[in-house]
Short mmCIF file of C-alpha atoms in Angstrom, two decimals:
data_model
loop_
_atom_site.label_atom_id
_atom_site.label_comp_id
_atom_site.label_asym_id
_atom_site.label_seq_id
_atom_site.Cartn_x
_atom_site.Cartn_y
_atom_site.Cartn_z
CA UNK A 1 73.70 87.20 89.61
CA UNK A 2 75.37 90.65 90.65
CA UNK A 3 73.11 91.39 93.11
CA UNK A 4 69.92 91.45 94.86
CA UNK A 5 66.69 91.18 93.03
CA UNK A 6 66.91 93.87 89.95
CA UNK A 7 64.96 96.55 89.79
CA UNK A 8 65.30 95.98 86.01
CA UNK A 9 68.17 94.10 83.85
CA UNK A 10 70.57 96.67 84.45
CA UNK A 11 70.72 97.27 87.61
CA UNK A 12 70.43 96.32 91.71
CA UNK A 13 69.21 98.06 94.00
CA UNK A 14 72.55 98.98 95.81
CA UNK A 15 73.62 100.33 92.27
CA UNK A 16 71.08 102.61 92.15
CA UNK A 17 72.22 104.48 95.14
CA UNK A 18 76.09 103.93 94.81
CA UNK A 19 77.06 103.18 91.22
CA UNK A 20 80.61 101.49 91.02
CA UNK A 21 82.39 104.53 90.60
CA UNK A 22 81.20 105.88 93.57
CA UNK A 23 82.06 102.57 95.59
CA UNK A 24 85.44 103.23 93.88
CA UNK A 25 86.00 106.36 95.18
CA UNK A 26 84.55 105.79 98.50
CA UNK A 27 86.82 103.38 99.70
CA UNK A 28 90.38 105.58 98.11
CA UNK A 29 89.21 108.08 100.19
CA UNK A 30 88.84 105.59 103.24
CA UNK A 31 92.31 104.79 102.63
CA UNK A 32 93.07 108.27 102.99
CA UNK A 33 91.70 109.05 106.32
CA UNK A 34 92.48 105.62 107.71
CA UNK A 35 96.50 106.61 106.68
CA UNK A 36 96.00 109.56 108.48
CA UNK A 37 94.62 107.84 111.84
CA UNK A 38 97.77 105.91 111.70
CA UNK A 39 99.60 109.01 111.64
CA UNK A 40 97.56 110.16 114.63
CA UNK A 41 97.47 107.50 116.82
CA UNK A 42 101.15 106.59 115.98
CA UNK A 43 102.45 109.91 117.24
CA UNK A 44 100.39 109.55 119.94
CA UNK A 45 102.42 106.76 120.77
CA UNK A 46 105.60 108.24 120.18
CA UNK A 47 106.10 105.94 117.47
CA UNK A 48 107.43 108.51 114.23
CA UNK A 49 106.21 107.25 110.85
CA UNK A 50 107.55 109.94 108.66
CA UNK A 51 111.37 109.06 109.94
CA UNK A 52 110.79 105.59 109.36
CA UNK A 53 109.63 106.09 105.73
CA UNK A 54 112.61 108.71 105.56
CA UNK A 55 109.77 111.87 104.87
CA UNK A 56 110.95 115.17 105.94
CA UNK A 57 110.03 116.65 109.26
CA UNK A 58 108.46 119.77 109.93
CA UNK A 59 110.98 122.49 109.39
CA UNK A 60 109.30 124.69 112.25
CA UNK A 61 106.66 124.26 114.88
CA UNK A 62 103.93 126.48 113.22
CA UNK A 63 103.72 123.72 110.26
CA UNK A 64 100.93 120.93 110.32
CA UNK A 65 101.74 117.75 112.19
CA UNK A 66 101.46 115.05 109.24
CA UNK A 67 98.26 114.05 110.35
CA UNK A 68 96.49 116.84 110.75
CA UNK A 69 97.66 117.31 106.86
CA UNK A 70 96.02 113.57 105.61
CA UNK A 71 93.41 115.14 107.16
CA UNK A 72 92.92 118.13 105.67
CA UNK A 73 93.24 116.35 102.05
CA UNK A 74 91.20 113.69 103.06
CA UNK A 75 88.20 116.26 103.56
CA UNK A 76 88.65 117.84 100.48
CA UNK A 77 88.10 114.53 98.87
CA UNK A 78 85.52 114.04 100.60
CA UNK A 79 83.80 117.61 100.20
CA UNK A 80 84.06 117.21 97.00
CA UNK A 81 82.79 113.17 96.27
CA UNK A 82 80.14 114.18 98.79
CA UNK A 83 78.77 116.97 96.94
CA UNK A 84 78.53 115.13 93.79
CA UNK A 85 77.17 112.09 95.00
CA UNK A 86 73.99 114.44 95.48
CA UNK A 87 73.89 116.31 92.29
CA UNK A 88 73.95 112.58 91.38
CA UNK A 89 70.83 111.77 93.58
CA UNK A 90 69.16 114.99 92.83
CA UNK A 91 69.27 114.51 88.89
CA UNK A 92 68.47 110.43 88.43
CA UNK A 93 66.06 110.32 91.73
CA UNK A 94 66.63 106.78 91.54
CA UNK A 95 65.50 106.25 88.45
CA UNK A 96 67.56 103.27 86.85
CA UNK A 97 67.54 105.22 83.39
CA UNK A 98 68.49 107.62 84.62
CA UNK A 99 70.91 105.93 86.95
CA UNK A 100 72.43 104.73 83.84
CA UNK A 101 72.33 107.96 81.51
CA UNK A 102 73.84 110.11 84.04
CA UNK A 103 77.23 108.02 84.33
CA UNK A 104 79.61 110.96 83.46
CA UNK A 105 79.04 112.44 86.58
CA UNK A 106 80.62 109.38 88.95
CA UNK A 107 83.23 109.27 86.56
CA UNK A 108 83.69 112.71 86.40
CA UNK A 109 84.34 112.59 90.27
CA UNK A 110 87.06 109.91 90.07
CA UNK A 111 88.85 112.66 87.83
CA UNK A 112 88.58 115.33 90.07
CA UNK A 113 90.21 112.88 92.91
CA UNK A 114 92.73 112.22 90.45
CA UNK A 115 93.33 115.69 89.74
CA UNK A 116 93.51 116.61 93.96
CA UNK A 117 95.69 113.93 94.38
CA UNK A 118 97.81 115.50 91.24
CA UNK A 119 97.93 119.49 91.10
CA UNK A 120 99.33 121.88 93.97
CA UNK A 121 96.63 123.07 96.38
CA UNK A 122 98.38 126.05 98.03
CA UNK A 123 95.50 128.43 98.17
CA UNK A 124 93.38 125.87 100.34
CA UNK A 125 96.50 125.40 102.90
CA UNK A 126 96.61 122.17 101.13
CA UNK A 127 100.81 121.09 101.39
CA UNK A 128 101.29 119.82 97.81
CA UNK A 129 105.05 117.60 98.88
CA UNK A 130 102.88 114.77 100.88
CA UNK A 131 101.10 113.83 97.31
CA UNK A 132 104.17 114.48 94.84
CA UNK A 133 106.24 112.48 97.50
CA UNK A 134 103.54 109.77 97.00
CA UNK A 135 102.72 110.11 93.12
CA UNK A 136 106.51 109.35 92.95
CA UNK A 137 106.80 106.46 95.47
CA UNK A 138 103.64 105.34 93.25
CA UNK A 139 105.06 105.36 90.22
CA UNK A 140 108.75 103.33 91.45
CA UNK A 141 106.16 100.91 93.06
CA UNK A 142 104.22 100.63 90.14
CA UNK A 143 106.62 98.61 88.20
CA UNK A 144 107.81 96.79 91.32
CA UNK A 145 110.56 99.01 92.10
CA UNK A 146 112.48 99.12 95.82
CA UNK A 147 114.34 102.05 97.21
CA UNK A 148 117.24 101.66 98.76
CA UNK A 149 116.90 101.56 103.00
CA UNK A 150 117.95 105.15 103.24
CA UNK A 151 115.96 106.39 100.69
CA UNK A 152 112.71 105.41 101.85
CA UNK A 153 112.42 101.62 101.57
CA UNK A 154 110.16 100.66 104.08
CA UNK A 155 107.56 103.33 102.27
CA UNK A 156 107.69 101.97 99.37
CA UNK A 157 106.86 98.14 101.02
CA UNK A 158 103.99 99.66 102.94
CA UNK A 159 102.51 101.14 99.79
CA UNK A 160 102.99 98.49 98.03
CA UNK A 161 101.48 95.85 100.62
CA UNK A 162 98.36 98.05 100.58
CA UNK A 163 97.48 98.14 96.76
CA UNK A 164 97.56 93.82 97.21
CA UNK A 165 94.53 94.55 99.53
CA UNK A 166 92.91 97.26 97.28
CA UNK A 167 93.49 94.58 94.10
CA UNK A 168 89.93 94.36 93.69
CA UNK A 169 89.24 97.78 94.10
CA UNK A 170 92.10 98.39 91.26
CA UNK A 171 90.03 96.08 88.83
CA UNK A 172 86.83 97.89 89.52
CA UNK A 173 88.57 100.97 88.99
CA UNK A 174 89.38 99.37 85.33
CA UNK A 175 85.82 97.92 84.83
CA UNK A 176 84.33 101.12 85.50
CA UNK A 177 86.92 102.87 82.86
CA UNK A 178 86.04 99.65 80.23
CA UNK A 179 82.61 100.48 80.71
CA UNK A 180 82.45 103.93 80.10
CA UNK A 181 84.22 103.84 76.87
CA UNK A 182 82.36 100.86 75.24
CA UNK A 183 79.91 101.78 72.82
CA UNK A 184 76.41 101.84 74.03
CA UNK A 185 77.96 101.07 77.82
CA UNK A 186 77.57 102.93 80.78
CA UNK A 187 79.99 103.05 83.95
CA UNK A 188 76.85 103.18 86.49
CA UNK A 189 74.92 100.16 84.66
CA UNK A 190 75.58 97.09 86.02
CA UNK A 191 79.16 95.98 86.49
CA UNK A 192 80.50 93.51 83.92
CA UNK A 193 83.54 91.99 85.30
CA UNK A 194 84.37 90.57 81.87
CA UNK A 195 84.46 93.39 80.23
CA UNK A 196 87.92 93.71 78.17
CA UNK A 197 87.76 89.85 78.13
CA UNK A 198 88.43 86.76 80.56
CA UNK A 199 92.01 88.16 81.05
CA UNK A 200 92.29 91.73 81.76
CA UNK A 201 90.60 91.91 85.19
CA UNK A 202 92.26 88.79 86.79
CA UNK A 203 95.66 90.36 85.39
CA UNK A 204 94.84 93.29 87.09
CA UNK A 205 94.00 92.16 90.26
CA UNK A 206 97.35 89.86 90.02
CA UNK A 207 99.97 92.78 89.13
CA UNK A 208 100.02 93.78 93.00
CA UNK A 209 100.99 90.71 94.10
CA UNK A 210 103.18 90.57 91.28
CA UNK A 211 104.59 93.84 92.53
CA UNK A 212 105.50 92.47 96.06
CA UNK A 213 106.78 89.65 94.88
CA UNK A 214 109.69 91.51 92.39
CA UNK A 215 110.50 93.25 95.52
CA UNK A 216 111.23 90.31 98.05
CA UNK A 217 113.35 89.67 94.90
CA UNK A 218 115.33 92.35 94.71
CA UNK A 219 115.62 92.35 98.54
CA UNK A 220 116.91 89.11 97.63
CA UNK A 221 119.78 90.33 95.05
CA UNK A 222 120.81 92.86 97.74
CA UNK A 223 121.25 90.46 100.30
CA UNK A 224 123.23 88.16 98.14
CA UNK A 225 125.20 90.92 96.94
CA UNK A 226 125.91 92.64 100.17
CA UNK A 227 129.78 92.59 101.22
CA UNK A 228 128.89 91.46 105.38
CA UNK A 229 126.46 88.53 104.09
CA UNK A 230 126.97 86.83 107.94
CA UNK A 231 125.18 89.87 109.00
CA UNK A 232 122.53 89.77 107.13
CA UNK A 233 122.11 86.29 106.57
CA UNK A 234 121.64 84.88 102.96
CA UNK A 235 118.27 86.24 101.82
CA UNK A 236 115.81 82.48 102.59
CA UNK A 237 113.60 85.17 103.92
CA UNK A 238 112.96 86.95 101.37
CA UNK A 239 112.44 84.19 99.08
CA UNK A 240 109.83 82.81 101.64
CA UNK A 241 107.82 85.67 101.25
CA UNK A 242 108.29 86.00 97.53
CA UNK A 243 106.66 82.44 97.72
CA UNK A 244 103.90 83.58 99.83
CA UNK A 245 102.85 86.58 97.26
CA UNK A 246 103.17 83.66 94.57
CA UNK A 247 100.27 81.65 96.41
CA UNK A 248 97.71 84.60 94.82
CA UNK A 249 98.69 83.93 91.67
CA UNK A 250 96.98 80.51 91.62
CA UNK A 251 93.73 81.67 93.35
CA UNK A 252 93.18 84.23 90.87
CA UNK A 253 93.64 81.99 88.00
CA UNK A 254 91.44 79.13 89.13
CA UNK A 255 88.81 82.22 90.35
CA UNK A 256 88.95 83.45 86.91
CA UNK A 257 88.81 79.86 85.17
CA UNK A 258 85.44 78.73 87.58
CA UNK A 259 83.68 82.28 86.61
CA UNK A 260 83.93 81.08 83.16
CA UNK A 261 82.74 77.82 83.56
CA UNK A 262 78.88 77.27 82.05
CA UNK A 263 78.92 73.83 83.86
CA UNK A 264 80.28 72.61 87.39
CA UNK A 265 83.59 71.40 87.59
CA UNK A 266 84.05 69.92 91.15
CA UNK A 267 88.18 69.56 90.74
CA UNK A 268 88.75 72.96 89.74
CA UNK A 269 86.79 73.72 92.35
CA UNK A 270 88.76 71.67 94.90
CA UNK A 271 91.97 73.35 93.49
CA UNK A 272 90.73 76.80 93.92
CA UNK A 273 89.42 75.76 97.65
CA UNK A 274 93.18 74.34 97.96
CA UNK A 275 95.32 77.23 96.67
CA UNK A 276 92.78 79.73 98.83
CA UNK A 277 93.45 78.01 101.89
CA UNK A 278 97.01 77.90 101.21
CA UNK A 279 97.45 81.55 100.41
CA UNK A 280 94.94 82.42 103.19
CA UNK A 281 96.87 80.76 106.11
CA UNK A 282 100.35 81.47 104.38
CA UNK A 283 99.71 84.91 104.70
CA UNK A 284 98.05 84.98 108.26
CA UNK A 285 101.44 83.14 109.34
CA UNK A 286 103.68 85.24 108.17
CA UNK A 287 101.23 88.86 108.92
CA UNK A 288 101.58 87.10 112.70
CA UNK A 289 105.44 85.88 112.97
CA UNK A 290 107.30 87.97 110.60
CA UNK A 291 105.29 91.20 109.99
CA UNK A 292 104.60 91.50 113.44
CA UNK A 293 107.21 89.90 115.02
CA UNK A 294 105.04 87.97 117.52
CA UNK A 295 106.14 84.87 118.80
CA UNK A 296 102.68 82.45 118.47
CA UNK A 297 103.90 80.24 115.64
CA UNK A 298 108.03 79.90 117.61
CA UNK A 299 109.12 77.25 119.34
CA UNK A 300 107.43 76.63 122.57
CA UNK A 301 110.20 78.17 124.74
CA UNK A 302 110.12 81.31 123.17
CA UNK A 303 106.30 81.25 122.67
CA UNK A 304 105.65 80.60 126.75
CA UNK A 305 108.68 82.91 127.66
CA UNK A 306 107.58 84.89 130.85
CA UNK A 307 109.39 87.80 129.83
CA UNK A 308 106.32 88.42 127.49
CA UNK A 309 102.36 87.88 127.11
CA UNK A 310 102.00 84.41 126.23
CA UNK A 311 102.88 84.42 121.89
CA UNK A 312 103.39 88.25 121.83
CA UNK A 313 106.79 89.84 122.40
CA UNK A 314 108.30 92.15 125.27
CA UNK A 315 107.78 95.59 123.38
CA UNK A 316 104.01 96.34 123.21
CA UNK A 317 103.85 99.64 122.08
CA UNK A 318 100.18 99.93 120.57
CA UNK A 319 98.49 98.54 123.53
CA UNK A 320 97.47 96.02 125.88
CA UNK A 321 97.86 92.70 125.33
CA UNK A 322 94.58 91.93 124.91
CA UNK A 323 94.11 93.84 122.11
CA UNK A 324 97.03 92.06 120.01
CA UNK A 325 95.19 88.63 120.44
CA UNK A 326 92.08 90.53 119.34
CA UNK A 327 93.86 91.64 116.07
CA UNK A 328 95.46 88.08 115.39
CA UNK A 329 91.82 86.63 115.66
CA UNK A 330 90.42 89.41 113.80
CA UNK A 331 93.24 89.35 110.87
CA UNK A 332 92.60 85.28 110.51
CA UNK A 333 88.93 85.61 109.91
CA UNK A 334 89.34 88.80 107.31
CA UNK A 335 92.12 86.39 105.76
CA UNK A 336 89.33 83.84 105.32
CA UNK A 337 86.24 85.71 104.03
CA UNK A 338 86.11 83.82 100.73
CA UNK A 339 84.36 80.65 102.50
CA UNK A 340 81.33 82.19 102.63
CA UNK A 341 81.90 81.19 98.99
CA UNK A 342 82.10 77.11 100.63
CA UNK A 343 78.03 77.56 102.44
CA UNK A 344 75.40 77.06 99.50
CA UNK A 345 73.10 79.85 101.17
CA UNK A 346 75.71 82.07 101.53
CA UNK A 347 77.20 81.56 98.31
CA UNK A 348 74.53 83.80 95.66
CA UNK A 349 74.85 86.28 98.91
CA UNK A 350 78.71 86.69 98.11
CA UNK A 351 77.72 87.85 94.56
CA UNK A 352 75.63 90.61 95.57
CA UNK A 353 76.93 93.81 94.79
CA UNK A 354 76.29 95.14 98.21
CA UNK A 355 78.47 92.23 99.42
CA UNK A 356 81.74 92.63 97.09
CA UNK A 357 81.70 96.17 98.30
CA UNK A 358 81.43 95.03 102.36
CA UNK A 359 84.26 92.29 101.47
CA UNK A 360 86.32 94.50 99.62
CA UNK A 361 85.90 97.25 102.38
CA UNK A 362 86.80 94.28 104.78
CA UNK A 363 90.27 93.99 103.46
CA UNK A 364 90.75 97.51 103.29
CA UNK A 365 89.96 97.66 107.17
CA UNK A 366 92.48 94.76 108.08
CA UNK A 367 95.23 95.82 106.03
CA UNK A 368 94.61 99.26 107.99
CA UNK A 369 94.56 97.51 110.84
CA UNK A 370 98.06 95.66 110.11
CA UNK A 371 99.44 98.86 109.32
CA UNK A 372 99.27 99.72 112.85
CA UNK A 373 101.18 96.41 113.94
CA UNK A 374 103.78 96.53 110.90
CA UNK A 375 104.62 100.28 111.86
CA UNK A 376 105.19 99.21 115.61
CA UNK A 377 107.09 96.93 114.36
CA UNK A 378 109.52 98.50 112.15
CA UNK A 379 109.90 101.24 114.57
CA UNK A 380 110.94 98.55 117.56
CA UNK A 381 113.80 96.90 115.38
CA UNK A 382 114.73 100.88 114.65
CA UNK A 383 114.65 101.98 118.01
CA UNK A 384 118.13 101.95 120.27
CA UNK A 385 118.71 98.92 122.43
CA UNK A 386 117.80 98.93 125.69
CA UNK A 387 114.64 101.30 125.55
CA UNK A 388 111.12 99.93 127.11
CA UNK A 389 107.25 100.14 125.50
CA UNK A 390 107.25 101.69 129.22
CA UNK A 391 109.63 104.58 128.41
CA UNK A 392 107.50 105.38 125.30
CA UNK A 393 103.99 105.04 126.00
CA UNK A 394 104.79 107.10 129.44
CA UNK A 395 106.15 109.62 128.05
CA UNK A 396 110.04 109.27 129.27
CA UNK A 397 111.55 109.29 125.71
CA UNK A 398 114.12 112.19 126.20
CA UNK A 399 117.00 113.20 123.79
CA UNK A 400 116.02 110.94 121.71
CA UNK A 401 117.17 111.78 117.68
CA UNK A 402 113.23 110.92 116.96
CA UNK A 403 111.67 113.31 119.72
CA UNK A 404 111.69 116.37 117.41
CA UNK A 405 110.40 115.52 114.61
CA UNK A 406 107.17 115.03 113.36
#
């Protein structure tokens, strides 16, 4: 069942006011403001993304800050998914044959995102570099590509990181394109997750991780390859968390394999409960100790070291403590949704199509969330020795090479 009682074969309720494309292109355009509030609240904290991904400054002070410019494109998105969401209402007036007949016009709107995201926008005050810069980091990513430190690598790791949490957005994205151009099919009826087969959908929701993975790889090859390997160590990092992006490779598969199954099949079922937990907690381990660089999975020394909040670290540049514990909790339980799968009156809830959009707009939020963290992070291990959260949050970073730009 795909979601709560029909209002005929074709359709749920839910789908009759926000067809699958529209859930689509809702949450890429959450993604777009979301990037741009961790612009905002970044530079609030003194904390300069656009160095760190190696993205030009503004060449004068007259120029849009960078968030002010996610912004401004992530209005226009909206403007215009907005407006045809109600041309949409207006003309079906939920009417499920309608619903169904009128499908070119949600698909039509995921082209004209496309197309925003794609052609220059000068004449709205629209700067067109932000979206080449990413259709290009996009496309390198796309086939699991890494630039090199100077050139931007930490960009492309971000980016990449966030298509593994919009994986199931990604395969939507294809169902709703597979739907569309079957015969007799319609984008807006309801969403058949098999459609292209028992293969295509799982393999698209595994080339993300499969993405991540090639990079810790490369990463890998570098380190191996570099001339000062005592520096740098001898790459067991990266290998560890090319074996963590492996761990989704099994938990789609076994997914995939119990959707398919006409009759129950308790140890497949075990497996996938195995492999989820495994990926689930692999992941929340390593978002914790390595992406974060907190210290609540070190030794006990380090963990209950007074020079820091008990498992955090000295350098707490987002906020208070209290916050970071909130965001560990919060990022465990977001890691874990799936067990809703585990209660048996929870379980025909989970396939509601109301509920795969709130779970997959779940992981959206936490990997926005992480971003936050990550960025901190990465700017921390960048920033010169010696320098306090104190002398950043209050203001005291002077003559700093980061102060200036933007």
């Amino acid at each position: 069942m795909s979601g709560d009682p029909a209002v005929e074969p074709q359709l749920d309720s839910f789908s009759l006011a926000f067809p699958l494309p529209y859930r689509v292109a809702i949450i890429v355009i959450l993604a777009v403001w979301g990037w741009g509030v961790n612009l905002h609240f970044l530079h609030i904290r003194r904390i300069d993304v656009p160095s760190l991904i190696r993205y030009p400054g503004r060449s004068s002070s007259a120029q849009l800050t960078h968030h002010h410019s996610t912004y401004r494109i992530a209005s226009l998105l909206s403007s215009a998914s907005g407006l045809s969401i109600v041309i949409f209402w207006m003309l079906t007036r939920g009417d499920p044959r309608r619903v169904i007949d009128y499908d070119w016009i949600s698909m039509t709107n995921l082209l004209v995102i496309a197309l925003l995201f794609s052609i220059p926008l000068r004449k709205l005050s629209v700067s067109h570099h932000g979206r080449s810069r990413l259709l290009r980091t996009l496309k390198r990513v796309s086939v699991g590509g890494l630039a090199e430190a100077k050139d931007g690598k930490f960009g492309d790791i971000l980016l990449a990181d966030v298509l593994t949490s919009y994986a199931k957005v990604l395969a939507d994205l294809f169902v709703c394109l597979c739907m569309f151009l079957t015969s007799n099919g319609s984008a807006t009826a309801r969403p058949d997750r098999g459609c292209g087969g028992d293969v295509l959908v799982p393999f698209i929701m595994a080339v993300p991780s499969a993405i991540r993975l090639r990079q810790c790889l490369i990463e890998y090859v570098r380190v191996r390859s570099a001339p000062l390997r005592e520096a740098t160590g001898w790459g067991g990092q990266h290998l560890a968390n090319a074996a963590k992006y492996s761990t989704a490779f099994p938990v789609i598969i076994l997914g995939a394999m119990l959707r398919n199954q006409t009759e129950a099949a308790p140890g497949l079922s075990r497996a996938w409960i195995a492999t989820s937990l495994l990926n689930s907690f692999y992941s929340f381990y390593w978002d914790v100790a390595k992406d974060w660089d907190l210290t609540l999975f070190s030794a006990a020394r380090e963990r209950n070291s007074p020079d820091h909040p008990f498992g955090l670290r000295r350098k707490l540049l987002v906020h208070k403590p209290g916050v970071y514990y909130a965001v560990i909790a919060l990022d465990l339980t977001l890691r874990c949704t799936w067990m809703i799968k585990l209660n048996p009156s929870l379980d025909q809830i989970s396939n509601f199509e109301s509920s795969i959009f709130l779970i997959q707009f779940l992981e959206v939020f936490r990997r926005w969330v992480w971003i936050f963290f990550r960025v901190e992070t990465e700017w921390i291990r960048n920033t010169p020795t010696g320098l306090g959260a104190e002398d950043i949050l209050l203001g005291d970073f002077q003559g700093n090479k980061y102060e200036d730009e933007d």
